[in-house]
Amino acid sequence: MGHEFCGIVEDVGTPADRSLIGRRFVSNSVISCGHCVRCRRGDTHLCAARQVFGMHRAGAFAEFVRVPMSVLIPWPDDLSAQAACLAEPLANGVHVVNLTKHLPVHSALVIGAGPIGLMCQQALQAIRGAKTIVADVSDGRLAVAQRLGASHILNARSHDVAAECRSWTEGEGVDLVVDAAGSGTTKRVSLAALRPGGAAVWIGLHENRMELDSYEVTLPEKQVLGTYAAKKEELAEALVLMQSGKVDVTSWTECIPLDESVAGFQRMLHPGPVDLKAVFLPSAQT
Ligand SMILES: [Zn+2]
């Protein structure tokens, strides 16, 4: 809670940093130690001592939050707070793209048209030029995915998602599947919809244990990748994507004053097509 944010420096810990006061920054959600073996390898998002805002330390659903300088990147002048604070979830989509750079990706299925699914969909379209198929159980969410450029949308309540993916790819299956829902069922669908040699990226966290026909992975040499966070450099890539206009993070999100956040959370239980995700703004910003 409160791990996706941007802000203006109000005060600093050491006098030497006073020039930072008043400057605008976007924060990463993960604080890495910088010296463990994983950080030294460049996998700062997997830091052995990682701390996440809102989990291991105070999050940003507040007027002020304490942030180490090491997690900040400049907030570009031409981006609104509504856009800039969504660099972190978009960076998760950028990270999925970077994780699968080794594969040719012409077609991709995204399961789950919630915020993370829509970020992954747009990153795949913008960076890899992939044709995307988006599956969900909500027609409202699917309409957003279609407006954001999905080639096909599928309501999983009325369609066999894997069969439709195969029929759109001459019986082969898609190159890449992102499971942004994360149930046992969607993980099985993610494998069934894949072509031999393709990759399924599991990013959703809905359900932990599942049954799996493991030969479905072994015999057609399918890859299963897990992912959870993104690196600070990928937040910078996400900001550039927003600036380019290739990715839209604002038309389906809604700004709500921080003072009304309780009502905002209650509304998010029944999201509509223009408020799939809420952005809370402190009164100074509204
Ligand atoms: Zn570390």
XYZ file of C-alpha atoms and ligand atoms in Angstrom:
287
model
C 0.000 0.000 0.000
C 1.467 3.320 -1.040
C 4.494 2.042 -2.934
C 3.767 3.870 -6.229
C 4.447 7.576 -5.863
C 6.113 10.799 -6.859
C 6.626 13.936 -4.840
C 8.346 17.220 -4.143
C 11.239 17.380 -1.680
C 10.083 19.246 1.420
C 13.092 18.675 3.669
C 16.413 16.784 3.642
C 18.431 14.775 6.150
C 21.776 16.479 5.744
C 22.528 20.163 5.155
C 24.632 19.277 2.114
C 21.488 18.181 0.243
C 19.530 21.406 0.685
C 19.665 22.106 -3.055
C 17.215 19.212 -3.471
C 14.433 21.055 -1.646
C 11.616 21.893 -4.028
C 12.757 19.422 -6.702
C 10.347 16.808 -8.088
C 11.144 13.100 -8.019
C 9.585 9.742 -8.800
C 10.351 6.971 -6.316
C 11.051 3.315 -6.866
C 9.017 0.975 -4.650
C 12.006 -1.149 -3.655
C 14.955 0.005 -1.558
C 17.973 -2.174 -2.248
C 21.134 -2.349 -0.162
C 23.547 -1.833 -3.052
C 26.226 -4.237 -1.788
C 24.773 -7.779 -1.529
C 25.651 -10.323 -4.220
C 22.341 -9.729 -6.045
C 22.757 -5.951 -6.082
C 26.359 -6.318 -7.293
C 25.064 -8.573 -10.098
C 22.708 -5.769 -11.151
C 19.548 -7.461 -9.843
C 18.752 -4.653 -7.425
C 15.042 -5.561 -7.476
C 15.982 -8.958 -5.984
C 18.184 -7.486 -3.229
C 18.537 -9.937 -0.326
C 17.704 -7.127 2.097
C 15.113 -5.342 -0.047
C 12.550 -3.126 1.607
C 9.280 -2.145 -0.041
C 7.376 1.044 0.794
C 4.131 0.204 2.566
C 5.432 -3.244 3.597
C 8.743 -2.888 5.387
C 8.524 0.854 5.978
C 5.895 3.601 5.808
C 4.177 3.970 2.441
C 3.124 7.103 0.591
C -0.613 7.282 1.303
C 0.260 10.362 3.351
C 1.210 13.986 2.819
C 4.843 13.211 3.635
C 7.007 10.109 3.311
C 10.658 9.554 4.199
C 12.669 8.348 1.176
C 16.369 7.610 0.668
C 17.915 9.560 -2.213
C 19.130 6.295 -3.782
C 15.616 5.281 -4.946
C 14.709 8.573 -6.626
C 14.761 9.581 -10.278
C 13.837 13.010 -11.641
C 10.144 13.607 -12.350
C 10.018 15.122 -15.855
C 8.433 18.592 -16.096
C 6.007 17.550 -18.828
C 4.367 14.749 -16.837
C 1.503 15.285 -14.398
C 1.541 13.772 -10.909
C -1.239 11.448 -12.084
C 1.093 10.023 -14.737
C 4.448 10.170 -12.944
C 3.295 8.225 -9.884
C 2.389 5.342 -12.215
C 5.967 4.902 -13.432
C 6.383 2.074 -10.928
C 3.550 -0.177 -12.171
C 4.448 0.619 -15.801
C 8.043 -0.349 -14.965
C 6.725 -3.805 -14.093
C 5.548 -4.040 -17.699
C 8.918 -2.780 -18.934
C 10.562 -5.436 -16.756
C 8.448 -8.176 -18.380
C 9.656 -6.929 -21.767
C 13.274 -6.932 -20.598
C 12.945 -10.418 -19.090
C 11.803 -11.826 -22.440
C 14.237 -10.006 -24.739
C 15.704 -13.375 -25.739
C 12.449 -14.342 -27.505
C 10.928 -13.072 -30.741
C 7.511 -11.783 -29.666
C 4.985 -11.076 -32.406
C 1.911 -12.137 -30.457
C 1.249 -11.934 -26.747
C -1.664 -12.879 -24.526
C -2.230 -10.829 -21.375
C -4.516 -12.489 -18.841
C -6.137 -9.954 -16.533
C -6.965 -6.406 -17.680
C -6.379 -4.785 -14.300
C -3.747 -2.071 -13.894
C -0.712 -4.386 -14.108
C -2.147 -6.276 -17.099
C -2.834 -3.004 -18.938
C 0.705 -1.797 -18.181
C 2.184 -5.061 -19.516
C -0.069 -4.906 -22.585
C 1.030 -1.363 -23.408
C 4.737 -2.037 -22.761
C 4.626 -5.045 -25.113
C 2.874 -2.997 -27.806
C 5.074 0.093 -27.446
C 8.515 -1.507 -27.015
C 8.180 -4.778 -28.925
C 5.461 -3.905 -31.404
C 3.619 -7.044 -30.308
C 0.043 -7.779 -31.267
C -1.776 -8.307 -27.986
C -4.725 -10.431 -27.027
C -6.227 -9.501 -23.657
C -8.462 -11.819 -21.619
C -10.515 -10.913 -18.560
C -13.911 -11.674 -17.047
C -15.053 -8.018 -17.106
C -16.342 -6.492 -20.344
C -15.660 -3.021 -18.895
C -11.970 -3.772 -18.375
C -11.744 -5.442 -21.776
C -13.151 -2.303 -23.391
C -10.260 -0.353 -21.844
C -7.744 -2.905 -23.150
C -9.252 -2.577 -26.627
C -9.087 1.216 -26.497
C -5.424 0.941 -25.469
C -4.647 -1.040 -28.611
C -5.370 -4.732 -28.016
C -5.765 -6.619 -31.301
C -8.264 -8.991 -29.738
C -10.174 -9.092 -26.464
C -11.671 -12.219 -24.920
C -14.134 -12.586 -22.091
C -12.874 -15.732 -20.346
C -16.377 -16.516 -19.055
C -17.650 -17.153 -22.574
C -14.492 -18.097 -24.520
C -11.874 -20.847 -24.402
C -8.934 -18.441 -24.211
C -6.194 -20.934 -25.083
C -8.145 -22.375 -28.040
C -8.835 -18.873 -29.416
C -5.142 -17.955 -29.091
C -4.194 -21.042 -31.065
C -6.776 -20.333 -33.744
C -5.401 -16.769 -34.177
C -1.883 -18.143 -34.622
C -2.509 -20.911 -37.165
C -2.723 -23.498 -34.422
C 0.665 -22.643 -32.913
C -0.132 -20.587 -29.819
C 1.217 -17.134 -28.902
C 4.892 -16.286 -28.351
C 4.396 -14.863 -24.872
C 1.746 -14.969 -22.165
C 1.649 -12.614 -19.192
C -0.533 -13.909 -16.382
C -1.480 -10.795 -14.452
C -4.296 -12.616 -12.636
C -2.346 -15.443 -11.038
C -4.924 -18.112 -10.229
C -4.238 -21.813 -10.742
C -6.613 -21.726 -13.700
C -4.971 -18.739 -15.378
C -1.502 -20.242 -14.923
C -2.679 -23.411 -16.662
C -4.251 -21.317 -19.441
C -0.978 -19.383 -19.756
C 0.805 -22.622 -20.686
C -1.971 -23.965 -22.924
C -2.074 -20.737 -24.971
C 1.704 -20.708 -25.580
C 3.503 -21.908 -28.686
C 6.284 -24.488 -28.232
C 9.404 -22.622 -27.120
C 7.380 -19.621 -25.901
C 7.421 -18.057 -22.455
C 4.789 -17.571 -19.771
C 5.508 -14.785 -17.294
C 3.709 -15.158 -13.997
C 3.254 -11.779 -12.325
C -0.179 -12.185 -10.655
C -0.366 -13.314 -7.035
C -3.958 -14.488 -6.673
C -3.367 -18.132 -5.762
C -0.204 -19.898 -4.617
C -0.688 -23.667 -4.920
C -1.860 -25.293 -8.151
C -1.900 -28.534 -10.114
C 0.217 -28.593 -13.229
C 0.795 -31.109 -16.020
C 4.549 -30.634 -16.022
C 5.057 -32.464 -19.333
C 3.281 -29.446 -20.883
C 6.391 -27.482 -19.962
C 9.031 -30.132 -20.620
C 8.016 -31.641 -23.959
C 7.294 -28.437 -25.935
C 10.177 -26.635 -24.178
C 8.000 -23.878 -22.767
C 9.529 -21.375 -20.374
C 7.971 -20.194 -17.148
C 9.319 -16.982 -15.643
C 8.299 -15.334 -12.406
C 8.546 -11.633 -11.756
C 7.607 -9.338 -8.925
C 9.255 -5.917 -9.141
C 11.283 -3.678 -11.409
C 14.654 -1.929 -11.379
C 15.074 1.820 -10.984
C 16.369 2.070 -14.573
C 13.092 0.534 -15.730
C 11.146 3.307 -13.979
C 13.206 5.748 -16.034
C 12.274 3.771 -19.193
C 8.637 3.916 -18.122
C 8.764 7.719 -17.776
C 10.245 8.010 -21.279
C 7.444 5.797 -22.639
C 4.847 8.075 -21.049
C 6.565 11.181 -22.440
C 6.565 9.646 -25.929
C 2.773 9.311 -25.791
C 3.014 5.615 -26.685
C 1.541 4.599 -23.357
C -1.601 5.985 -21.730
C -1.792 5.723 -17.941
C -4.212 8.554 -17.243
C -7.423 7.926 -19.236
C -8.292 4.867 -17.140
C -7.140 6.156 -13.759
C -8.854 8.691 -11.569
C -7.480 11.311 -9.180
C -9.091 11.407 -5.751
C -8.151 13.812 -2.928
C -6.126 12.015 -0.260
C -8.718 13.128 2.318
C -11.324 11.011 0.484
C -9.143 7.923 0.133
C -11.367 5.640 2.233
C -14.320 6.253 -0.097
C -11.915 5.909 -3.017
C -10.782 2.472 -1.889
C -14.395 1.385 -1.476
C -15.119 2.496 -5.036
C -12.111 0.548 -6.320
C -13.880 -2.640 -5.211
C -16.218 -2.067 -8.178
C -13.972 -0.432 -10.757
C -15.391 1.173 -13.880
C -13.737 1.884 -17.248
C -12.396 5.327 -16.263
C -11.360 4.540 -12.721
C -9.644 1.177 -12.890
C -7.042 2.608 -10.561
C -7.116 5.493 -8.117
C -4.426 8.112 -7.696
C -4.576 9.915 -4.356
C -3.459 13.525 -4.386
C -2.653 15.496 -1.204
C -4.623 18.731 -0.940
C -1.706 20.836 -2.157
C -1.951 19.047 -5.527
C -5.724 19.038 -6.043
Zn 21.245 -5.829 -1.994
